[in-house]
Every structure is written in structure tokens, then in C-alpha cells.
Amino acid sequence: MSDVNPEMAFPPESGASPEAVSGLVRRVRSGDREAFVALIGMYQKKVFVLAYSFFRNKEDAVDAVQDVFLRIYEKIDSFQDNRNFDAWLIQVAKNLCIDRYRRARGRREMESGVRVDEIPLADERSPNAERASNLKSALARSVDRLAERQKTIFLMRHVSQMGNEEIARALNISTGTVKSLHFKAIRRLRTLMGPHVGCQS
Amino acid sequence: MSVCRRFHKDFDSGLSETDSPKDRSEWKEHLAMCPDCRKQWEEAEAILRGAAALKDDVRKAMNTVDWDALPGRIADRAFARPVRERIRTAFPSFGWKPIFAGALGGLLIGASIMYFALRTPHPVRPEALGIHASGEFLDRAELSVAKRETIDYLEKSQAMLLDFVQASPEDAGRLLTNESAVRRTADLLSKKRLVDAHLDEASMAKARKICDQIERLFVELSRISEEITAEEAARIQRYVEEKNLLLRIMLLRGELAGSEV
């Protein structure tokens, strides 16, 4: 079982070098619109994948992509050239997604009167034909019940297909912490999804 | 659920393509031998199959987004914003974490307290007049003025007291009650207030004490009516002699004059 696919289902658009990215950042600072368009083009899908993994909704994910790049534009002057732009971008995206997700979850709970944690997982007695769909929806709901950092790491790792080092840079934590939190996320998911994964505990 | 310690330790090796082939092959060998780890690994695989299904959703959603138009739309919104929104964030980022903000706030409060606590007690008045001088020079000038004013006060007091003490009790009464003596007494009392201010500023406690005794005497004299008796005059003369007031005035004058700048 290999999760970080070498073919990268959602690769960065251009594979541009750090120097090229720095050049674009400098041009954006000086007010070059085309450079900003190019920068967005390079990273929009990567941000979308992260946002979609949080919201599982195309419209919300696209809105999040727009907010992320608007924030990047506002903060571009404070970006230090010696920093890794990818890590900075993912950090901004992650923070925005978590903020939006919290607001959206609170709204959903207020509207339905039911906490997300209380929504039952998929029915154990579902027919086999629906098993895959149930597994996906059960996983989606279980991921929502993870602690925030575990959830972020799980989604970054398995949906955005980011490596441990990249996640560590984006979250400003050590690779060891990423591994540990990832393991805890899997263990918790096994508990939450017991009937779906054949876990007896 | 019992968890083999190896499962926690090497779980990531089983997932990661970036770990060495040796690590992964060792992990696979362990799985073959450890039924507990194998069972948990299979359950984890089922979870990740669900994650793969989530990825399919993402892929489908991505196919419905107009990626060519999106960057232009975002750029239009960004560049349509007022320039000041970017200028406001143009300062270098210090990573405003709560600990830094707290430390900076504490530093500013501490610096303000120290400023008010330690700033010089003599506001530099000459600056208000456009005169610039060092604090030390101003202190010395103030001391010098205090000494001169005190010496002047002592001289005048001494002259008046000498006249009074050397006269007979009968004449002394007249000396104190004539118009000139009353005016001189009033002048000395008002001058004493000026001298007090100088002595306090220059911290000359000993001189202040003697001047206070003289003042008390003059206050007493100013209250005496025109019909001062010989007995009262004699009593005041005795007071001056008992307190060695004239001698102390002379000594203090000499001391002040000798130490004058």
C-alpha cells in the first residue's frame, strides 16, 4: 500500500524552480498583474485539492482558492525571499480552510440543531454494492471527527498527497510530529469506522 | 486492542515511498510474521481505500472548474482593491505570535514606567527659554544663588540684631518699634520666604535651620506692640544671647562665603 503516488495525481502546475517563483513574487510586489496570474496558475489546483478535502464541495473550495490568493496578494510584501513559497502558500491555505471550515460547521450545526459528531456513521447493514460509497461517506464523517491537526495531516497526506517533509514545513512542526499525528489519526479512524474496516475493537 | 510496538514505529515506512527499500522490506517481513500488526495494517488499508475514493471526488470536481479563467478573476479582484490595503501589510513580518506580542508589550510598559520613575526631578526650565546648559551647570548655579541670597539675608539680620542687642533694654524697645525697624523686619520676613525656596532646592538643611530661628525671632518682634517694655526687650536680648544667634550667623556666613563657587 503506497499512498504518496510517484505519479502525483495532483501535481503542481508548472514544476517551476524556486528562482522562477521568487522572480514572479518580486514582479507581483511591483504590481505586475500578469505575474500574479501566472503565480495563481501554478498553484491553484494544489490549493483547490486542499480546500476540497476540507469542504468536499466544489463551490466552497473555489471560494477558498480565491480567498487564499487574495490573502497572498495582501501579504506578499511581508513574504521573505529566503522562505519557501510553497510552504508559505500551503500554510496560508491551511489556516484559511480551517477558519472557513469552523464557521461552516458552526452554521450547519446551528441550522440543523445537530452536532456533526452526533450524525451516525453509515449503516452497517448496507448492501455490498453500496459498500464503497458507504466507506467513503463514513470516512468523510469520521475525518470530521478527528482532532484538527490530525485531520489536517490526514487530508494533506492522503488527499493532497503531500509528503511528510512538505506537511512539516507547512505546519511548522517536525517530521516526527507529522508521523506521530498521522499514526494517531489512522488509529482514531479505525476506531470510528470499526464496522466498515472490520475492526472488532 | 493490543498494539505491537513495531506497528507504531514502522507504520509510516509501510506508507511512504520515500523511506528506504530496506525499511519497507523489513516492515513487510514483520507483517508476514506478526498477525496482530497484519490485522491492523489491513484495517488501515481499508481506511486508505476510502481516502482514495475521496481523491476520485476531488478529481471529478476539478474537471468542472474553469482553471483558465480563475486566475484572471482572482487577479482582477486583487488589483481592484485600494492600494492602501497592501501598504498596510508592507511592514516586515515578525511572526506575531502571542509570546512576542506579550514580550513587546511588557517591554513598552516597563520602559514607560522607567522613564517616568527615573526622569530628572528638575524639568529643564532653561530649554523653555531657548537656553541650553548642562544639568550640572544649572545645579551649581542654583546653589550659588541660594548661598548669595542666604548670605544677604544673614547680613541684614545680623545688622538688625546687633543694633538691638547692643542697645540698652529701654532704647532697644524704641529701636524695634520705629517705622524703619518695622519695615526692615517685614522685608526680612518676606526675603526669608525666597531664601527658603533656594535652601530647599539646594538641600542646605543647616543654613535653613539657623534662618528659621532668625525668622521666629523676627515674627515675634513684628507682633510686639509699640509699647514694648524694658523687660520684654531684655527678654528678647537674652534669647538672642542664649541661642548664640549672632555667633551662629557669623559662622554660617563665613562658611557660606568660604564655599561659594
Short mmCIF file of C-alpha atoms in Angstrom, two decimals:
data_model
loop_
_atom_site.label_atom_id
_atom_site.label_comp_id
_atom_site.label_asym_id
_atom_site.label_seq_id
_atom_site.Cartn_x
_atom_site.Cartn_y
_atom_site.Cartn_z
CA MET A 1 0.00 0.00 0.00
CA SER A 2 1.68 3.17 -1.11
CA ASP A 3 -0.01 6.48 -0.53
CA VAL A 4 2.38 9.07 -1.88
CA ASN A 5 1.93 8.28 -5.51
CA PRO A 6 5.06 8.95 -7.56
CA GLU A 7 2.85 9.95 -10.47
CA MET A 8 1.22 12.58 -8.26
CA ALA A 9 -2.43 12.74 -9.09
CA PHE A 10 -2.46 16.49 -8.41
CA PRO A 11 0.99 17.79 -9.31
CA PRO A 12 1.94 21.48 -9.15
CA GLU A 13 1.05 23.02 -12.45
CA SER A 14 4.45 24.02 -13.67
CA GLY A 15 7.18 22.41 -11.61
CA ALA A 16 8.80 25.85 -11.72
CA SER A 17 12.11 26.36 -9.96
CA PRO A 18 12.26 28.34 -6.69
CA GLU A 19 14.16 31.07 -8.55
CA ALA A 20 11.36 31.39 -11.08
CA VAL A 21 8.79 31.59 -8.28
CA SER A 22 10.87 34.23 -6.48
CA GLY A 23 11.04 36.21 -9.70
CA LEU A 24 7.26 36.10 -10.02
CA VAL A 25 6.84 37.15 -6.39
CA ARG A 26 9.10 40.17 -6.96
CA ARG A 27 7.10 41.14 -10.02
CA VAL A 28 3.83 40.80 -8.13
CA ARG A 29 5.23 43.11 -5.45
CA SER A 30 5.93 45.72 -8.07
CA GLY A 31 2.32 45.47 -9.26
CA ASP A 32 2.66 43.13 -12.24
CA ARG A 33 -0.78 41.63 -12.79
CA GLU A 34 0.39 39.05 -15.34
CA ALA A 35 2.94 37.70 -12.85
CA PHE A 36 0.18 37.28 -10.30
CA VAL A 37 -1.97 35.46 -12.84
CA ALA A 38 0.98 33.16 -13.59
CA LEU A 39 1.57 32.51 -9.89
CA ILE A 40 -2.09 31.61 -9.37
CA GLY A 41 -1.99 29.35 -12.42
CA MET A 42 0.93 27.46 -10.92
CA TYR A 43 -0.65 26.74 -7.57
CA GLN A 44 -4.44 26.99 -7.93
CA LYS A 45 -5.04 23.25 -8.26
CA LYS A 46 -2.88 22.42 -5.31
CA VAL A 47 -4.84 24.86 -3.15
CA PHE A 48 -8.11 23.58 -4.58
CA VAL A 49 -7.32 19.98 -3.63
CA LEU A 50 -6.52 21.00 -0.06
CA ALA A 51 -9.66 23.14 0.15
CA TYR A 52 -11.86 20.44 -1.39
CA SER A 53 -10.59 17.87 1.11
CA PHE A 54 -11.86 20.16 3.87
CA PHE A 55 -15.21 21.15 2.39
CA ARG A 56 -15.98 18.29 -0.06
CA ASN A 57 -17.84 20.87 -2.05
CA LYS A 58 -16.66 22.47 -5.27
CA GLU A 59 -18.15 25.93 -4.69
CA ASP A 60 -16.67 26.27 -1.22
CA ALA A 61 -13.33 25.02 -2.47
CA VAL A 62 -13.24 27.56 -5.32
CA ASP A 63 -14.19 30.34 -2.90
CA ALA A 64 -11.38 29.23 -0.63
CA VAL A 65 -8.92 29.28 -3.55
CA GLN A 66 -9.90 32.88 -4.30
CA ASP A 67 -9.56 33.90 -0.65
CA VAL A 68 -6.17 32.24 -0.37
CA PHE A 69 -4.72 34.08 -3.34
CA LEU A 70 -6.25 37.39 -2.29
CA ARG A 71 -4.61 36.91 1.09
CA ILE A 72 -1.34 36.03 -0.61
CA TYR A 73 -1.56 39.25 -2.61
CA GLU A 74 -2.23 41.31 0.51
CA LYS A 75 0.68 39.75 2.36
CA ILE A 76 3.14 39.47 -0.50
CA ASP A 77 5.24 42.37 0.81
CA SER A 78 5.81 40.59 4.10
CA PHE A 79 6.96 37.39 2.41
CA GLN A 80 10.67 36.95 2.96
CA ASP A 81 12.59 35.90 -0.13
CA ASN A 82 14.60 33.29 1.75
CA ARG A 83 11.42 31.40 2.69
CA ASN A 84 9.87 28.56 0.76
CA PHE A 85 6.92 29.98 -1.17
CA ASP A 86 5.16 26.61 -1.44
CA ALA A 87 5.27 26.10 2.32
CA TRP A 88 4.05 29.64 2.94
CA LEU A 89 1.20 29.25 0.46
CA ILE A 90 0.09 25.94 1.97
CA GLN A 91 0.29 27.45 5.44
CA VAL A 92 -1.96 30.34 4.40
CA ALA A 93 -4.32 27.93 2.63
CA LYS A 94 -4.49 25.59 5.60
CA ASN A 95 -5.26 28.43 8.02
CA LEU A 96 -7.97 29.87 5.79
CA CYS A 97 -9.53 26.47 5.21
CA ILE A 98 -9.64 25.73 8.92
CA ASP A 99 -11.22 29.13 9.62
CA ARG A 100 -13.84 28.70 6.92
CA TYR A 101 -14.48 25.11 7.95
CA ARG A 102 -15.07 26.12 11.57
CA ARG A 103 -17.51 28.83 10.52
CA ALA A 104 -19.32 26.49 8.12
CA ARG A 105 -19.54 23.72 10.71
CA GLY A 106 -20.94 26.08 13.31
CA ARG A 107 -23.51 27.28 10.77
CA ARG A 108 -24.50 23.72 9.86
CA GLU A 109 -24.89 22.77 13.49
CA MET A 110 -26.97 25.88 14.14
CA GLU A 111 -29.20 25.23 11.14
CA SER A 112 -29.75 21.52 11.81
CA GLY A 113 -29.61 21.68 15.58
CA VAL A 114 -27.41 18.58 15.48
CA ARG A 115 -23.69 18.47 16.15
CA VAL A 116 -21.57 16.91 13.41
CA ASP A 117 -20.24 14.45 15.99
CA GLU A 118 -23.77 13.18 16.57
CA ILE A 119 -24.50 12.31 12.94
CA PRO A 120 -24.47 8.48 12.75
CA LEU A 121 -21.95 6.74 10.57
CA ALA A 122 -23.09 4.68 7.57
CA ASP A 123 -25.43 1.82 8.23
CA GLU A 124 -23.63 -1.46 8.93
CA ARG A 125 -26.29 -3.42 7.10
CA SER A 126 -25.78 -1.70 3.74
CA PRO A 127 -25.71 -4.00 0.72
CA ASN A 128 -22.34 -4.89 -0.72
CA ALA A 129 -22.95 -2.83 -3.83
CA GLU A 130 -23.03 0.30 -1.73
CA ARG A 131 -20.07 -0.65 0.39
CA ALA A 132 -17.55 1.53 -1.41
CA SER A 133 -19.82 4.54 -1.28
CA ASN A 134 -20.56 3.92 2.36
CA LEU A 135 -16.88 3.53 3.13
CA LYS A 136 -16.20 6.90 1.54
CA SER A 137 -19.03 8.70 3.32
CA ALA A 138 -18.16 7.00 6.62
CA LEU A 139 -14.57 8.07 6.20
CA ALA A 140 -15.63 11.62 5.34
CA ARG A 141 -17.72 11.88 8.52
CA SER A 142 -15.06 10.19 10.61
CA VAL A 143 -12.40 12.58 9.34
CA ASP A 144 -14.61 15.44 10.50
CA ARG A 145 -14.47 13.97 13.99
CA LEU A 146 -10.68 13.90 14.14
CA ALA A 147 -8.74 16.45 16.15
CA GLU A 148 -7.91 19.43 13.95
CA ARG A 149 -4.22 18.74 13.41
CA GLN A 150 -4.81 15.04 12.84
CA LYS A 151 -7.48 15.87 10.31
CA THR A 152 -5.27 18.40 8.51
CA ILE A 153 -2.38 15.97 8.33
CA PHE A 154 -4.55 13.08 7.19
CA LEU A 155 -6.08 15.18 4.40
CA MET A 156 -2.77 16.66 3.34
CA ARG A 157 -1.21 13.24 3.24
CA HIS A 158 -3.93 11.21 1.59
CA VAL A 159 -5.95 13.68 -0.44
CA SER A 160 -3.46 16.43 -1.28
CA GLN A 161 -0.75 13.77 -1.48
CA MET A 162 1.82 15.84 0.26
CA GLY A 163 4.93 14.23 1.72
CA ASN A 164 5.82 14.32 5.42
CA GLU A 165 8.51 16.98 4.91
CA GLU A 166 6.20 19.23 2.97
CA ILE A 167 3.49 18.90 5.61
CA ALA A 168 6.03 19.56 8.35
CA ARG A 169 7.16 22.78 6.63
CA ALA A 170 3.60 23.92 6.06
CA LEU A 171 2.52 23.27 9.64
CA ASN A 172 5.80 24.40 11.14
CA ILE A 173 6.31 21.17 13.07
CA SER A 174 8.86 18.37 12.90
CA THR A 175 8.58 15.41 10.55
CA GLY A 176 8.45 13.14 13.59
CA THR A 177 5.41 15.00 14.87
CA VAL A 178 3.75 14.68 11.48
CA LYS A 179 4.32 10.92 11.53
CA SER A 180 3.07 10.60 15.08
CA LEU A 181 -0.09 12.65 14.45
CA HIS A 182 -0.73 10.72 11.25
CA PHE A 183 -0.50 7.45 13.11
CA LYS A 184 -2.89 8.73 15.75
CA ALA A 185 -5.31 9.84 13.02
CA ILE A 186 -5.29 6.37 11.47
CA ARG A 187 -5.77 4.71 14.84
CA ARG A 188 -8.68 7.00 15.68
CA LEU A 189 -10.25 6.44 12.25
CA ARG A 190 -10.02 2.68 12.78
CA THR A 191 -11.98 3.10 15.98
CA LEU A 192 -14.55 5.44 14.43
CA MET A 193 -15.00 3.31 11.33
CA GLY A 194 -14.85 -0.04 13.10
CA PRO A 195 -17.75 -1.75 11.30
CA HIS A 196 -16.54 -0.55 7.89
CA VAL A 197 -12.99 -1.73 8.22
CA GLY A 198 -13.69 -4.95 10.10
CA CYS A 199 -12.22 -3.66 13.34
CA GLN A 200 -13.66 -5.50 16.33
CA SER A 201 -12.44 -3.12 18.99
CA MET B 1 -6.65 -3.57 21.34
CA SER B 2 -3.11 -4.79 21.80
CA VAL B 3 -0.72 -2.90 19.58
CA CYS B 4 2.65 -4.31 18.69
CA ARG B 5 5.18 -1.55 19.35
CA ARG B 6 6.67 -2.19 15.95
CA PHE B 7 3.35 -1.23 14.35
CA HIS B 8 3.57 2.31 15.68
CA LYS B 9 7.26 2.62 15.00
CA ASP B 10 7.28 1.36 11.43
CA PHE B 11 3.76 2.14 10.29
CA ASP B 12 4.92 5.11 8.26
CA SER B 13 7.55 3.03 6.46
CA GLY B 14 4.78 0.92 5.05
CA LEU B 15 3.06 4.02 3.66
CA SER B 16 5.94 6.09 2.49
CA GLU B 17 7.68 5.70 -0.83
CA THR B 18 10.40 7.99 0.42
CA ASP B 19 11.63 5.57 3.07
CA SER B 20 14.41 3.23 2.07
CA PRO B 21 13.51 -0.06 0.32
CA LYS B 22 15.31 -1.82 3.18
CA ASP B 23 12.97 -0.27 5.74
CA ARG B 24 9.93 -1.25 3.71
CA SER B 25 11.07 -4.79 3.10
CA GLU B 26 11.78 -5.22 6.83
CA TRP B 27 8.30 -3.93 7.57
CA LYS B 28 6.74 -6.39 5.12
CA GLU B 29 8.70 -9.25 6.69
CA HIS B 30 7.40 -8.19 10.07
CA LEU B 31 3.83 -8.09 8.79
CA ALA B 32 4.19 -11.63 7.50
CA MET B 33 5.25 -12.81 10.94
CA CYS B 34 3.05 -10.68 13.22
CA PRO B 35 -0.69 -11.44 12.90
CA ASP B 36 -1.60 -8.51 15.17
CA CYS B 37 0.21 -5.96 13.02
CA ARG B 38 -1.09 -7.63 9.85
CA LYS B 39 -4.68 -7.27 11.04
CA GLN B 40 -4.25 -3.62 11.94
CA TRP B 41 -2.45 -2.96 8.69
CA GLU B 42 -5.37 -4.42 6.74
CA GLU B 43 -7.78 -2.21 8.62
CA ALA B 44 -5.62 0.83 7.88
CA GLU B 45 -5.62 -0.18 4.21
CA ALA B 46 -9.41 -0.15 4.22
CA ILE B 47 -9.34 3.39 5.59
CA LEU B 48 -6.98 4.48 2.88
CA ARG B 49 -9.20 2.90 0.25
CA GLY B 50 -11.84 5.33 1.49
CA ALA B 51 -9.32 8.14 1.13
CA ALA B 52 -8.69 7.04 -2.45
CA ALA B 53 -12.41 7.35 -3.08
CA LEU B 54 -12.26 10.92 -1.72
CA LYS B 55 -9.49 11.63 -4.21
CA ASP B 56 -11.77 10.48 -7.02
CA ASP B 57 -14.30 13.05 -5.89
CA VAL B 58 -11.64 15.75 -5.97
CA ARG B 59 -10.60 14.71 -9.45
CA LYS B 60 -14.18 14.87 -10.69
CA ALA B 61 -14.70 18.28 -9.10
CA MET B 62 -11.50 19.57 -10.64
CA ASN B 63 -12.75 18.67 -14.09
CA THR B 64 -15.68 21.03 -13.67
CA VAL B 65 -13.65 24.12 -12.72
CA ASP B 66 -12.63 26.64 -15.38
CA TRP B 67 -8.95 26.80 -14.47
CA ASP B 68 -8.07 29.17 -17.31
CA ALA B 69 -10.48 31.86 -16.18
CA LEU B 70 -9.98 31.58 -12.43
CA PRO B 71 -6.52 33.24 -12.15
CA GLY B 72 -7.69 36.27 -14.14
CA ARG B 73 -10.79 36.61 -11.99
CA ILE B 74 -8.77 36.47 -8.78
CA ALA B 75 -6.18 38.92 -10.12
CA ASP B 76 -8.94 41.35 -11.13
CA ARG B 77 -10.34 41.28 -7.61
CA ALA B 78 -6.88 41.69 -6.05
CA PHE B 79 -5.86 44.62 -8.24
CA ALA B 80 -9.24 46.30 -7.86
CA ARG B 81 -8.62 46.71 -4.13
CA PRO B 82 -7.32 50.05 -2.84
CA VAL B 83 -3.54 50.29 -2.75
CA ARG B 84 -3.55 51.07 0.98
CA GLU B 85 -4.62 47.52 1.78
CA ARG B 86 -1.24 46.33 0.60
CA ILE B 87 0.69 49.21 2.09
CA ARG B 88 -0.78 48.40 5.49
CA THR B 89 0.89 44.99 5.36
CA ALA B 90 4.12 46.26 3.86
CA PHE B 91 5.95 46.26 7.19
CA PRO B 92 8.30 43.37 7.83
CA SER B 93 6.66 40.40 9.44
CA PHE B 94 7.99 39.46 12.85
CA GLY B 95 5.79 36.41 13.18
CA TRP B 96 3.29 37.94 15.59
CA LYS B 97 2.92 35.10 17.97
CA PRO B 98 1.34 35.80 21.35
CA ILE B 99 4.63 35.39 23.18
CA PHE B 100 6.33 38.05 21.04
CA ALA B 101 3.40 40.41 21.33
CA GLY B 102 3.37 39.91 25.12
CA ALA B 103 7.12 40.45 25.40
CA LEU B 104 6.98 43.61 23.31
CA GLY B 105 4.01 44.93 25.28
CA GLY B 106 5.82 44.26 28.56
CA LEU B 107 8.93 45.98 27.26
CA LEU B 108 6.99 49.09 26.27
CA ILE B 109 5.14 49.27 29.59
CA GLY B 110 8.38 48.73 31.54
CA ALA B 111 10.20 51.38 29.51
CA SER B 112 7.38 53.87 30.12
CA ILE B 113 7.43 53.22 33.87
CA MET B 114 11.22 53.59 34.00
CA TYR B 115 11.02 56.82 32.03
CA PHE B 116 8.57 58.41 34.46
CA ALA B 117 10.32 56.98 37.52
CA LEU B 118 13.88 57.99 36.60
CA ARG B 119 13.47 61.19 34.68
CA THR B 120 15.20 64.20 36.26
CA PRO B 121 13.17 65.88 39.02
CA HIS B 122 14.19 69.31 37.68
CA PRO B 123 12.48 69.87 34.38
CA VAL B 124 14.98 71.75 32.29
CA ARG B 125 13.39 75.15 32.51
CA PRO B 126 16.07 76.96 30.51
CA GLU B 127 15.10 74.90 27.46
CA ALA B 128 11.73 76.56 27.53
CA LEU B 129 13.54 79.88 27.26
CA GLY B 130 15.72 78.68 24.46
CA ILE B 131 18.83 78.49 26.70
CA HIS B 132 20.82 75.31 26.64
CA ALA B 133 23.00 74.32 29.57
CA SER B 134 24.09 71.11 31.18
CA GLY B 135 22.24 69.81 34.25
CA GLU B 136 25.42 70.03 36.35
CA PHE B 137 25.95 73.69 35.45
CA LEU B 138 22.36 74.51 36.36
CA ASP B 139 22.70 72.77 39.73
CA ARG B 140 25.83 74.73 40.56
CA ALA B 141 24.23 77.99 39.52
CA GLU B 142 21.22 77.25 41.71
CA LEU B 143 23.46 76.52 44.71
CA SER B 144 25.38 79.71 44.17
CA VAL B 145 22.19 81.79 44.05
CA ALA B 146 20.95 80.09 47.24
CA LYS B 147 24.18 80.94 49.06
CA ARG B 148 24.18 84.56 47.94
CA GLU B 149 20.57 85.08 48.95
CA THR B 150 21.21 83.44 52.31
CA ILE B 151 24.34 85.49 53.00
CA ASP B 152 22.41 88.65 52.15
CA TYR B 153 19.60 87.63 54.49
CA LEU B 154 22.05 86.80 57.26
CA GLU B 155 23.92 90.10 56.87
CA LYS B 156 20.77 92.16 57.15
CA SER B 157 19.50 90.10 60.07
CA GLN B 158 22.84 90.35 61.82
CA ALA B 159 22.96 94.13 61.45
CA MET B 160 19.49 94.49 62.89
CA LEU B 161 20.09 92.12 65.76
CA LEU B 162 23.42 93.75 66.59
CA ASP B 163 21.74 97.13 66.92
CA PHE B 164 19.09 95.55 69.13
CA VAL B 165 21.42 93.53 71.37
CA GLN B 166 23.94 96.33 71.88
CA ALA B 167 21.28 98.86 72.90
CA SER B 168 20.05 99.18 76.48
CA PRO B 169 16.66 97.48 77.16
CA GLU B 170 14.99 100.90 77.34
CA ASP B 171 16.44 102.02 73.95
CA ALA B 172 16.02 98.60 72.43
CA GLY B 173 12.27 98.93 72.72
CA ARG B 174 12.30 102.15 70.71
CA LEU B 175 14.69 100.64 68.15
CA LEU B 176 12.26 97.86 67.42
CA THR B 177 9.16 99.92 67.19
CA ASN B 178 10.27 102.80 64.99
CA GLU B 179 8.98 102.93 61.41
CA SER B 180 12.28 101.95 59.82
CA ALA B 181 12.69 98.89 62.06
CA VAL B 182 9.15 97.71 61.30
CA ARG B 183 9.79 97.99 57.53
CA ARG B 184 13.15 96.18 57.82
CA THR B 185 11.52 93.39 59.82
CA ALA B 186 8.80 92.97 57.20
CA ASP B 187 11.42 92.96 54.42
CA LEU B 188 13.41 90.29 56.19
CA LEU B 189 10.34 88.12 56.68
CA SER B 190 9.42 88.29 53.01
CA LYS B 191 13.02 87.68 51.99
CA LYS B 192 13.04 84.61 54.20
CA ARG B 193 10.37 83.01 52.00
CA LEU B 194 12.62 83.47 48.97
CA VAL B 195 15.63 82.15 50.86
CA ASP B 196 13.61 79.10 51.98
CA ALA B 197 12.91 78.11 48.40
CA HIS B 198 16.58 78.38 47.48
CA LEU B 199 17.72 76.49 50.57
CA ASP B 200 15.26 73.68 49.94
CA GLU B 201 16.30 73.31 46.33
CA ALA B 202 19.99 73.33 47.25
CA SER B 203 19.41 70.95 50.17
CA MET B 204 21.13 73.26 52.70
CA ALA B 205 19.47 71.98 55.88
CA LYS B 206 21.88 73.53 58.39
CA ALA B 207 21.53 77.03 56.94
CA ARG B 208 17.77 76.55 56.78
CA LYS B 209 17.68 75.70 60.50
CA ILE B 210 19.51 78.87 61.54
CA CYS B 211 17.44 81.01 59.19
CA ASP B 212 14.30 79.51 60.71
CA GLN B 213 15.43 80.58 64.21
CA ILE B 214 16.06 84.09 62.97
CA GLU B 215 12.67 84.11 61.31
CA ARG B 216 10.94 83.03 64.52
CA LEU B 217 12.62 85.92 66.29
CA PHE B 218 11.51 88.44 63.70
CA VAL B 219 7.99 87.07 63.72
CA GLU B 220 7.99 87.61 67.46
CA LEU B 221 9.34 91.15 67.07
CA SER B 222 6.78 92.02 64.41
CA ARG B 223 3.97 91.09 66.82
CA ILE B 224 5.27 93.29 69.62
CA SER B 225 3.23 96.40 70.10
CA GLU B 226 4.58 99.91 70.21
CA GLU B 227 4.53 99.92 73.99
CA ILE B 228 7.35 97.38 74.38
CA THR B 229 8.59 97.36 77.92
CA ALA B 230 12.18 97.25 79.01
CA GLU B 231 11.54 93.79 80.46
CA GLU B 232 10.30 92.44 77.18
CA ALA B 233 13.25 93.94 75.33
CA ALA B 234 15.62 92.39 77.87
CA ARG B 235 13.97 89.00 77.46
CA ILE B 236 14.46 89.14 73.68
CA GLN B 237 18.08 90.20 74.12
CA ARG B 238 18.63 87.24 76.44
CA TYR B 239 17.07 84.91 73.89
CA VAL B 240 19.48 86.12 71.21
CA GLU B 241 22.43 85.66 73.54
CA GLU B 242 21.32 82.25 74.86
CA LYS B 243 20.88 80.90 71.36
CA ASN B 244 24.23 82.39 70.30
CA LEU B 245 22.31 83.64 67.38
CA LEU B 246 24.78 86.31 66.34
CA LEU B 247 27.71 83.93 66.63
CA ARG B 248 25.94 81.29 64.60
CA ILE B 249 25.02 83.84 61.96
CA MET B 250 28.67 84.88 61.69
CA LEU B 251 29.88 81.30 61.46
CA LEU B 252 27.28 80.40 58.84
CA ARG B 253 28.07 83.48 56.78
CA GLY B 254 31.76 82.59 56.88
CA GLU B 255 31.01 79.02 55.92
CA LEU B 256 28.79 80.02 53.01
CA ALA B 257 31.16 82.68 51.79
CA GLY B 258 34.13 80.29 52.00
CA SER B 259 32.43 77.56 49.99
CA GLU B 260 30.98 79.90 47.41
CA VAL B 261 31.58 78.93 43.83
#
